[in-house]
PDB file of C-alpha atoms and ligand atoms in Angstrom:
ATOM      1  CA  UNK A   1     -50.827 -27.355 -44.348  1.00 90.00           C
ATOM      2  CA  UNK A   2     -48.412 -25.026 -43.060  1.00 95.00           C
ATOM      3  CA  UNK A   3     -45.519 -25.915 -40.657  1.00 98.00           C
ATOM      4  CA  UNK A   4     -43.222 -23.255 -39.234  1.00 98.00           C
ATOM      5  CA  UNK A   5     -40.418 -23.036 -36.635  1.00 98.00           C
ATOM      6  CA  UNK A   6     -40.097 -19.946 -35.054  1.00 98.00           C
ATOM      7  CA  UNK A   7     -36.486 -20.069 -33.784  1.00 98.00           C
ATOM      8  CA  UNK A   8     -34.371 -18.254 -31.757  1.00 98.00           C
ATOM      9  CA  UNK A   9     -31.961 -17.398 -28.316  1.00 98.00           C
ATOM     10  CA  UNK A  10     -34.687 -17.215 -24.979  1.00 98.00           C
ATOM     11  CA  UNK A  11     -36.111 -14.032 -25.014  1.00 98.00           C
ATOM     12  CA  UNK A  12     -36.003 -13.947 -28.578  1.00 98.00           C
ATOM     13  CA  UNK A  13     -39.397 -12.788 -28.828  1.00 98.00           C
ATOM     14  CA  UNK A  14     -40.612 -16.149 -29.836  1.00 98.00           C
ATOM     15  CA  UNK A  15     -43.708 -16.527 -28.000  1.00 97.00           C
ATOM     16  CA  UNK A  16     -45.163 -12.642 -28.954  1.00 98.00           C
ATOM     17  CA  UNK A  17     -44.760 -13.483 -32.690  1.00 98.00           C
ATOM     18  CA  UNK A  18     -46.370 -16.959 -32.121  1.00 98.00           C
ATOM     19  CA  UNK A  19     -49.397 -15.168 -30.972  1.00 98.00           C
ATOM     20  CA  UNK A  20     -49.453 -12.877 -33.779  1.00 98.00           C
ATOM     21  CA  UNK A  21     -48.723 -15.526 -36.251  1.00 97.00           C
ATOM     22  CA  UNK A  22     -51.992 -17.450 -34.713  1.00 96.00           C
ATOM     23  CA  UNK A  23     -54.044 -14.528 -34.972  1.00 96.00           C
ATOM     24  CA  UNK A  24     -52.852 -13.951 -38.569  1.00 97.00           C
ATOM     25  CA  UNK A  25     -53.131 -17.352 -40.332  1.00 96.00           C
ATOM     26  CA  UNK A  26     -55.410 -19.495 -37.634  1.00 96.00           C
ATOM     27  CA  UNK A  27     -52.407 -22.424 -36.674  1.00 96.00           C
ATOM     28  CA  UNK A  28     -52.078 -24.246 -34.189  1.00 97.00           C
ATOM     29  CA  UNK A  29     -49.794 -23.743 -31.799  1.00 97.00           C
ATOM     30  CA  UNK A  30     -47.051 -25.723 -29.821  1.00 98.00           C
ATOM     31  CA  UNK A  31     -44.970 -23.775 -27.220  1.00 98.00           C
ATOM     32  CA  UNK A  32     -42.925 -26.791 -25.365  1.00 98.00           C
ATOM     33  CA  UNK A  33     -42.138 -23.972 -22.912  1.00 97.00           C
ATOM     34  CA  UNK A  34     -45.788 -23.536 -21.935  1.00 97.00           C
ATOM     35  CA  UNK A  35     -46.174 -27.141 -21.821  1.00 97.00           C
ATOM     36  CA  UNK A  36     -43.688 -28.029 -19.187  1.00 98.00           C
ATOM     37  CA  UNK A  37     -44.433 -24.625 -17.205  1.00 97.00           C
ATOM     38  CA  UNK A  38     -48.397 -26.333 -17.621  1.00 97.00           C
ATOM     39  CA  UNK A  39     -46.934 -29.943 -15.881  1.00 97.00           C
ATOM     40  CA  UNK A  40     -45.225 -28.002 -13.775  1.00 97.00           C
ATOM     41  CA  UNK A  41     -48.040 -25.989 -12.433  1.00 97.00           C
ATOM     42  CA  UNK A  42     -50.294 -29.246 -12.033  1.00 98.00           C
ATOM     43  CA  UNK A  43     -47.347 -30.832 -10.259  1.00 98.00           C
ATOM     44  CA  UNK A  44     -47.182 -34.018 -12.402  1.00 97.00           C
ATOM     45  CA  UNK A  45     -44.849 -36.644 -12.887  1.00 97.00           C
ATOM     46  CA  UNK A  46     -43.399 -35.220 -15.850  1.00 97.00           C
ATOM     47  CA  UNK A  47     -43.220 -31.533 -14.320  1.00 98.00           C
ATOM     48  CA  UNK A  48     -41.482 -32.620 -11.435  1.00 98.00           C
ATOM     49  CA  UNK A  49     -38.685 -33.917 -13.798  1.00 97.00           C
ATOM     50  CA  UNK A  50     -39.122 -30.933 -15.889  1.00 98.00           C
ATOM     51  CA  UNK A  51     -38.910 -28.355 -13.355  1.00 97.00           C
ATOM     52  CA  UNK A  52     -35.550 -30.046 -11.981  1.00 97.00           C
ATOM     53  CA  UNK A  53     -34.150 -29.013 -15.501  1.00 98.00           C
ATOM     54  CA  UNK A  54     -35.669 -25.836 -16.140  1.00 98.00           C
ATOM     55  CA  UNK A  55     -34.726 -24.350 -12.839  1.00 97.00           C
ATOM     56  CA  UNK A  56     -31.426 -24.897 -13.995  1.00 97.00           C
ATOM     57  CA  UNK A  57     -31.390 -23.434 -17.189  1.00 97.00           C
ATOM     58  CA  UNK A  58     -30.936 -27.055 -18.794  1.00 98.00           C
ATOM     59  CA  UNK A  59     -32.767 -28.578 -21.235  1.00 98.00           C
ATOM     60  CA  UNK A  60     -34.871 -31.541 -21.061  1.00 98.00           C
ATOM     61  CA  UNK A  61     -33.647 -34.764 -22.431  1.00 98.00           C
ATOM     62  CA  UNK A  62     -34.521 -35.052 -26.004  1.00 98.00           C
ATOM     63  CA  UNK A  63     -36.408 -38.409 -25.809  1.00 98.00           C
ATOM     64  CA  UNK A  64     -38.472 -36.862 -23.378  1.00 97.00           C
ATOM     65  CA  UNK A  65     -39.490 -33.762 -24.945  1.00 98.00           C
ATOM     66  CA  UNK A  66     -39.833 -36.111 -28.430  1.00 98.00           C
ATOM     67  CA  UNK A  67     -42.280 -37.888 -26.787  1.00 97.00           C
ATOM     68  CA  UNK A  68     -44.324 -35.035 -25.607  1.00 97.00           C
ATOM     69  CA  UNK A  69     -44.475 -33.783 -29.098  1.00 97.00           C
ATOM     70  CA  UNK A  70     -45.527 -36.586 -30.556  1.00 97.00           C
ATOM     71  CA  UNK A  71     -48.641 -36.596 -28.193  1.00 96.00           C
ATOM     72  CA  UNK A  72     -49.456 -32.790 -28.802  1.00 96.00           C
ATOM     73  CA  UNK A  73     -49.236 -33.193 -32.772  1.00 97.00           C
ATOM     74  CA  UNK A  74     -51.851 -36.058 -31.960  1.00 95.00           C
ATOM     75  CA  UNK A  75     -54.432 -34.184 -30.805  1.00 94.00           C
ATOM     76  CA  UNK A  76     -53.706 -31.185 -33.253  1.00 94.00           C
ATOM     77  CA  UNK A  77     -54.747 -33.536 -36.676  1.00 87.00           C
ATOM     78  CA  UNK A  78     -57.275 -31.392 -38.401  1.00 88.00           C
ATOM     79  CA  UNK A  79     -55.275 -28.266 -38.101  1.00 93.00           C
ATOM     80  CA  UNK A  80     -54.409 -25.728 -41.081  1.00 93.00           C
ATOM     81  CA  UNK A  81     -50.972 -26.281 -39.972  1.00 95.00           C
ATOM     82  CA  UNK A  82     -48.598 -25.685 -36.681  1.00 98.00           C
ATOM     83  CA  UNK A  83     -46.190 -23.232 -35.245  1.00 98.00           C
ATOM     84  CA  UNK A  84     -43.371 -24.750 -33.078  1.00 98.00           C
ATOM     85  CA  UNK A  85     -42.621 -22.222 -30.600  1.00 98.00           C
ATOM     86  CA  UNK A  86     -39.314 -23.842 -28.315  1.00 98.00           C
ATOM     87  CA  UNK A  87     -38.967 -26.893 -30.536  1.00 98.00           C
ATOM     88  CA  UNK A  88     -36.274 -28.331 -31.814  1.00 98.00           C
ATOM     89  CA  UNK A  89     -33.722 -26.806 -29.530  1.00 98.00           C
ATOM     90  CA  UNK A  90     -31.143 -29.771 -30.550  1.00 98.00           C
ATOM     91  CA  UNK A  91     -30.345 -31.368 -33.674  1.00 98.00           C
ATOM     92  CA  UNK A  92     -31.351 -34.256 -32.378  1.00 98.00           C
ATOM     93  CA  UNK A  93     -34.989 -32.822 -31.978  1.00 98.00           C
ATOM     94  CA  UNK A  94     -34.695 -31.580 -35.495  1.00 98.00           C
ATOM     95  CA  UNK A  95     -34.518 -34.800 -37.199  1.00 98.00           C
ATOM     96  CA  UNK A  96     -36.818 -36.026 -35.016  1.00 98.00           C
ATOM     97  CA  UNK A  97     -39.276 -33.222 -35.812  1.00 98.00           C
ATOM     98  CA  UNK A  98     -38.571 -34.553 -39.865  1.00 98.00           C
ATOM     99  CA  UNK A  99     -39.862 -37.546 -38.798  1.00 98.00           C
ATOM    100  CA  UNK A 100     -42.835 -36.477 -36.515  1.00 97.00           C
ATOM    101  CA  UNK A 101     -44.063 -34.435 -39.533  1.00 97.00           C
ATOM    102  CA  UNK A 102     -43.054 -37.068 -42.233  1.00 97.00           C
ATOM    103  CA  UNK A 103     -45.122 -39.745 -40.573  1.00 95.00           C
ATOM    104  CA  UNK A 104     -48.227 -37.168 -40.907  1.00 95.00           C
ATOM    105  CA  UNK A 105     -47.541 -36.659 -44.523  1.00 95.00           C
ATOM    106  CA  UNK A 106     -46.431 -33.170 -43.860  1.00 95.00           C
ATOM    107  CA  UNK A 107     -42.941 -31.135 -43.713  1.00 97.00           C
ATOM    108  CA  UNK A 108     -41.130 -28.403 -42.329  1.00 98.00           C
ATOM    109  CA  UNK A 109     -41.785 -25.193 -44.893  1.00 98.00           C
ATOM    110  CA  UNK A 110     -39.583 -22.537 -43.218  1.00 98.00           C
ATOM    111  CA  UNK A 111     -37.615 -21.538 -39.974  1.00 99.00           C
ATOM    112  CA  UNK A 112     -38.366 -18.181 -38.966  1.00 98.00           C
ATOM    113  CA  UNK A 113     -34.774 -17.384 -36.786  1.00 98.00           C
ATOM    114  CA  UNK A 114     -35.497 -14.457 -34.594  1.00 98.00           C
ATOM    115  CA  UNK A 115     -32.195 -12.702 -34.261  1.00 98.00           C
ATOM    116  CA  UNK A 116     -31.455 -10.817 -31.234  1.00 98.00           C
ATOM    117  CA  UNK A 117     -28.270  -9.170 -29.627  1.00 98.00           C
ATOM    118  CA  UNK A 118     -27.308 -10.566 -26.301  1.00 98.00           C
ATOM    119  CA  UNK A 119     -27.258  -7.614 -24.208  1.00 98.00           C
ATOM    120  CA  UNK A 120     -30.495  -7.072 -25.556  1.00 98.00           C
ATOM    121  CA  UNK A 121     -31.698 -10.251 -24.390  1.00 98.00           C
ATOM    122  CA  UNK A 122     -30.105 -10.625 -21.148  1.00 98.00           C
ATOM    123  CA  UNK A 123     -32.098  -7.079 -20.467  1.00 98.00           C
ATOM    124  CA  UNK A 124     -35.428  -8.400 -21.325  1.00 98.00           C
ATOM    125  CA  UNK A 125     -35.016 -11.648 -19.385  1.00 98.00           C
ATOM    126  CA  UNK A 126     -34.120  -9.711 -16.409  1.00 97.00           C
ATOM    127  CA  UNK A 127     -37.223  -7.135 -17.221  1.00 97.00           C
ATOM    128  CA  UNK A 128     -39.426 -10.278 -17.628  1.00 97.00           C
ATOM    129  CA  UNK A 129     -38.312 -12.159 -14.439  1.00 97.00           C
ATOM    130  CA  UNK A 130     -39.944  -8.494 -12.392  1.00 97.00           C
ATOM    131  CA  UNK A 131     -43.166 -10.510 -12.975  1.00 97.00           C
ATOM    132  CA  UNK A 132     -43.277 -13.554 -15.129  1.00 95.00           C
ATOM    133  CA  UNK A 133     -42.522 -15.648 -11.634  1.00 93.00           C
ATOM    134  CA  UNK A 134     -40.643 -18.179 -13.483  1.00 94.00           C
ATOM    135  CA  UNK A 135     -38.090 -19.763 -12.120  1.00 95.00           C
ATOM    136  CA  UNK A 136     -35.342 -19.816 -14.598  1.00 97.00           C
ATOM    137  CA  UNK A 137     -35.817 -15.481 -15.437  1.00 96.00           C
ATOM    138  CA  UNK A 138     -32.954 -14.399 -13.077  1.00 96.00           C
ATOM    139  CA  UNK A 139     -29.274 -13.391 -13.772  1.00 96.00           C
ATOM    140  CA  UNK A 140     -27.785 -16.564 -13.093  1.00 97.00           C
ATOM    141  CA  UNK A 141     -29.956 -18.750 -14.644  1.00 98.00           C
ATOM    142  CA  UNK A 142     -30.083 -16.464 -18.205  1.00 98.00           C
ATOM    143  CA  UNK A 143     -26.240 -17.098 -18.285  1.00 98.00           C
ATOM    144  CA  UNK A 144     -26.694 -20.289 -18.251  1.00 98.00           C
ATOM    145  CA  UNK A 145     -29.413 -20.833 -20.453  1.00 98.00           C
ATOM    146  CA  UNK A 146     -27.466 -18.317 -23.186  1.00 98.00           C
ATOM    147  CA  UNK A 147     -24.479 -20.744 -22.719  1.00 98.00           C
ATOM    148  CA  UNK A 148     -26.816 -23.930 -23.481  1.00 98.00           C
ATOM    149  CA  UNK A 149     -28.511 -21.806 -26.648  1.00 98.00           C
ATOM    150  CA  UNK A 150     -25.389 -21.314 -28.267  1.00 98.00           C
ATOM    151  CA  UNK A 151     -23.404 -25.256 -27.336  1.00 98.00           C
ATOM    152  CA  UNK A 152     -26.564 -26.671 -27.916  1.00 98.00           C
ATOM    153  CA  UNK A 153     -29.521 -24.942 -29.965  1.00 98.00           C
ATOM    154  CA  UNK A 154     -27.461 -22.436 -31.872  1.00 98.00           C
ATOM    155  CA  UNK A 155     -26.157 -25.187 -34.362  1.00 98.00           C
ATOM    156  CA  UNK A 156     -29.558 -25.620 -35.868  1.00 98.00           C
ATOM    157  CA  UNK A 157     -28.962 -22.172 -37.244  1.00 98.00           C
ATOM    158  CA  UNK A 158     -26.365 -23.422 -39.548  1.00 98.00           C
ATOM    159  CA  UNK A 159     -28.180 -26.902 -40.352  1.00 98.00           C
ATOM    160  CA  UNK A 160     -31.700 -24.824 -41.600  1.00 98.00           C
ATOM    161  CA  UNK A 161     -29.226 -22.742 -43.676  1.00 98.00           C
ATOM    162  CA  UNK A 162     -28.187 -25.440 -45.128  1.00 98.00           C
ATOM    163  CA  UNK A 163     -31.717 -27.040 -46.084  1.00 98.00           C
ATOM    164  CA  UNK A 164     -32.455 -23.596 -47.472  1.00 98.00           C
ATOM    165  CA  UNK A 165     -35.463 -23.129 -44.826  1.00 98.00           C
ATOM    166  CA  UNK A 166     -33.678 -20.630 -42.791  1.00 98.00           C
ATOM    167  CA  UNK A 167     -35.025 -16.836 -42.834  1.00 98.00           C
ATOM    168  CA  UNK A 168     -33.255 -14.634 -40.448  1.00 98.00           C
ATOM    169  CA  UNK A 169     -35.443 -11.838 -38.966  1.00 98.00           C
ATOM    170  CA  UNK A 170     -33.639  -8.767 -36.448  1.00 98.00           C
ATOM    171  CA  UNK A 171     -35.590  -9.297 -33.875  1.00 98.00           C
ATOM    172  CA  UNK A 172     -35.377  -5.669 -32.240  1.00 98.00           C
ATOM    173  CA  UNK A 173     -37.525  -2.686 -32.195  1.00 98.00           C
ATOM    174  CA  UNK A 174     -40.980  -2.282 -33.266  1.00 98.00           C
ATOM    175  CA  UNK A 175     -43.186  -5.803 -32.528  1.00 98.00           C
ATOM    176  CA  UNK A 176     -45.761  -5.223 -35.378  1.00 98.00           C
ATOM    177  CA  UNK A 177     -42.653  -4.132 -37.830  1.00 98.00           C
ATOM    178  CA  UNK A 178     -40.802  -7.338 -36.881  1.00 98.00           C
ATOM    179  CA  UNK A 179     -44.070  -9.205 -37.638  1.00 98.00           C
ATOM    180  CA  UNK A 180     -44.697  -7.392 -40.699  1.00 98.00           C
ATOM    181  CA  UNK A 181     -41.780  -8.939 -41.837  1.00 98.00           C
ATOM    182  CA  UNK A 182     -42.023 -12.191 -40.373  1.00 98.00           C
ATOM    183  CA  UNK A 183     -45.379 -12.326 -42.507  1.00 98.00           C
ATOM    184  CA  UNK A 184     -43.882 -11.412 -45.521  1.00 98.00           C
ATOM    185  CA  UNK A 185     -41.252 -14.481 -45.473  1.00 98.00           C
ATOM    186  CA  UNK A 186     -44.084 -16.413 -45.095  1.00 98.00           C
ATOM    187  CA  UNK A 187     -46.533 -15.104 -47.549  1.00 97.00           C
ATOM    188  CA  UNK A 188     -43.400 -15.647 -50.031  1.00 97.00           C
ATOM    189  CA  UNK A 189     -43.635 -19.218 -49.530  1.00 96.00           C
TER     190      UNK A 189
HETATM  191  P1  ATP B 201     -38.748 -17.200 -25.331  1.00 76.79           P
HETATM  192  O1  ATP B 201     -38.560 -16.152 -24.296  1.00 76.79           O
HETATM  193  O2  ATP B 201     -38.181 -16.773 -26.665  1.00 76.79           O
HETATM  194  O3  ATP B 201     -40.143 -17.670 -25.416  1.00 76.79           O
HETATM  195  P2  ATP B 201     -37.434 -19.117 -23.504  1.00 76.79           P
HETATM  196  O4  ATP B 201     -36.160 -19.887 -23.721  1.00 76.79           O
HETATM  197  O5  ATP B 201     -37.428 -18.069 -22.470  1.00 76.79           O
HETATM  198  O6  ATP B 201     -37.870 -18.510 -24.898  1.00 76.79           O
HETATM  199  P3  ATP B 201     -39.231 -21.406 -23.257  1.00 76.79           P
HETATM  200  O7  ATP B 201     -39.243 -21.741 -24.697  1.00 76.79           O
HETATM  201  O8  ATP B 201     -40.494 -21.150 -22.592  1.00 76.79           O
HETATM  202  O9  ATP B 201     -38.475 -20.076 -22.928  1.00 76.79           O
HETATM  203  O10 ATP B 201     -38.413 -22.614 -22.508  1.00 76.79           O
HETATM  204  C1  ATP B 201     -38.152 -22.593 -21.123  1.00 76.79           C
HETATM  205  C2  ATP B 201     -37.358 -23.842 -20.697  1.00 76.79           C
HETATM  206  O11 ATP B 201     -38.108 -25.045 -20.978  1.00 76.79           O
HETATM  207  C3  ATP B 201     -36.027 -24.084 -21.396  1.00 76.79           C
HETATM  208  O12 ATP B 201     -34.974 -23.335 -20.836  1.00 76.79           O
HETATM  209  C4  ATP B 201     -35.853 -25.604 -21.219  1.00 76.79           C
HETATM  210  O13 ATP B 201     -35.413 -25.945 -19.939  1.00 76.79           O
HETATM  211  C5  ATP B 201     -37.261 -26.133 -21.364  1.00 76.79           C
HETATM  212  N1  ATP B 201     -37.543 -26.481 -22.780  1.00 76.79           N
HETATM  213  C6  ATP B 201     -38.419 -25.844 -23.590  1.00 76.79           C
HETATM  214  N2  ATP B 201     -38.417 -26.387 -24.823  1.00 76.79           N
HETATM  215  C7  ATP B 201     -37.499 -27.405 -24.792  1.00 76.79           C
HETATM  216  C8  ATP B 201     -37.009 -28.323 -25.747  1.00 76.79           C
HETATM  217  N3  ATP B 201     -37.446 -28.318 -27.010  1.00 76.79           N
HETATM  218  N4  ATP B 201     -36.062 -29.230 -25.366  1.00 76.79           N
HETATM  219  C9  ATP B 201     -35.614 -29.243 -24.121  1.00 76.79           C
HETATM  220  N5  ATP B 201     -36.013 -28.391 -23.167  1.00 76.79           N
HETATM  221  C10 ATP B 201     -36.960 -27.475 -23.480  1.00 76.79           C
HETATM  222 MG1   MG B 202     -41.608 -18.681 -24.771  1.00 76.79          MG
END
C-alpha cells in the first residue's frame, strides 16, 4: 500500500496531478475539496456548514473534516493505496492523518509539495473562477485563502521536512513534465 499527500498553496495544481497520479498507479483518491463542493451541491447538513466556510476562504474546523476522513478511508479498504488531495491543511489534521492511517496498519510514504509562485497562482485562480462557478475563485476570496495557506497550512511544509517525507516539486510549466517528475519521486520510494 501506497499513501501519498499531494501538497500545496490552492491552485497549486493539486487536483490535475491527482488525476494523473490515479491514472498512473490505480489509487484511490480523496480530494476533501470535491467532497464538501459534493455536500454542498446536494445541500446537506454538512454542506450547509461547509459552504459558510468555503465561501469565505476559511477552512473547516479540523474535527469536522477529521471525521469526514475517517468515513471516506472506510469505504476505500481494499485499495492499492490513497492519494490525499486537500488533506491535512493543519497540523492538527496531520497528526490526525498519522493516526487515521496507523489504525489501518498503514503510513504516510511521501509528501509530494507542489511549489508554485504566488502571482502565478493568484492568475490561475482568477483564470479558473471564468468557469469553475465556485464560490471562493474570485479576487477577494484568493487573498484570503493565500493568507490562511501560509498562517495555517504552510507550516506542514516545514514539519514533512522534518520527518524526511517532504519532496518539493516547481509546480510551473509543462503538466506532463511536472508529472514526470512527480513520478519519479515516487518510483524512488
Ligand atoms: P487546488 O486548486 O490546488 O485543488 P484549492 O485550495 O483551490 O486547491 P480545494 O482543495 O478544493 O481547493 O479546497 C477548497 C476549500 O475547501 C478550502 O478553501 C477549504 O475551505 C475547504 N477545505 C478543503 N480541504 C480542507 C481541509 N483539509 N480542512 C479544512 N478545510 C478544507
Ligand atoms: Mg482541488
Amino acid at each position: 500500500m501506497i499513501n501519498i499527500v499531494i501538497f500545496g498553496a490552492p491552485g497549486s495544481g493539486k487536483g490535475t496531478q491527482s488525476e494523473l497520479l490515479i491514472q498512473e498507479y490505480g489509487l484511490s483518491h480523496i480530494s476533501t475539496g470535491d467532497v464538501l463542493r459534493g455536500q454542498i451541491a446536494q445541500q446537506t447538513e454538512l454542506g450547509k456548514i461547509a459552504d459558510s466556510y468555503i465561501s469565505n476562504g476559511k477552512l473547516i474546523p479540523d474535527e469536522l473534516m477529521i471525521d469526514i476522513l475517517d468515513k471516506v478511508l472506510d469505504s476505500m479498504q481494499d485499495s492499492k493505496g490513497v492519494i490525499f488531495d486537500g488533506f491535512p491543511r493543519t497540523i492538527n489534521q496531520a497528526e490526525a492523518l498519522d493516526k487515521l492511517l496507523a489504525k489501518r496498519g498503514a503510513s504516510l510514504d511521501i509528501v509530494i509539495g507542489l511549489e508554485v509562485d504566488e502571482d502565478e497562482l493568484i492568475k490561475r485562480l482568477i483564470n479558473r473562477g471564468k468557469t469553475s462557478g465556485r464560490s471562493d475563485d474570485n479576487l477577494e476570496t484568493i487573498q484570503k485563502r493565500l493568507d490562511v495557506y501560509h498562517s495555517q497550512t504552510n507550516p506542514l511544509r516545514e514539519h514533512y521536512i522534518k520527518k524526511n517525507i517532504y519532496k518539493a516539486i516547481h509546480g510551473v510549466g509543462d503538466v506532463t513534465k511536472i508529472f514526470g517528475e512527480i513520478k519519479h519521486a515516487i518510483d524512488s520510494l
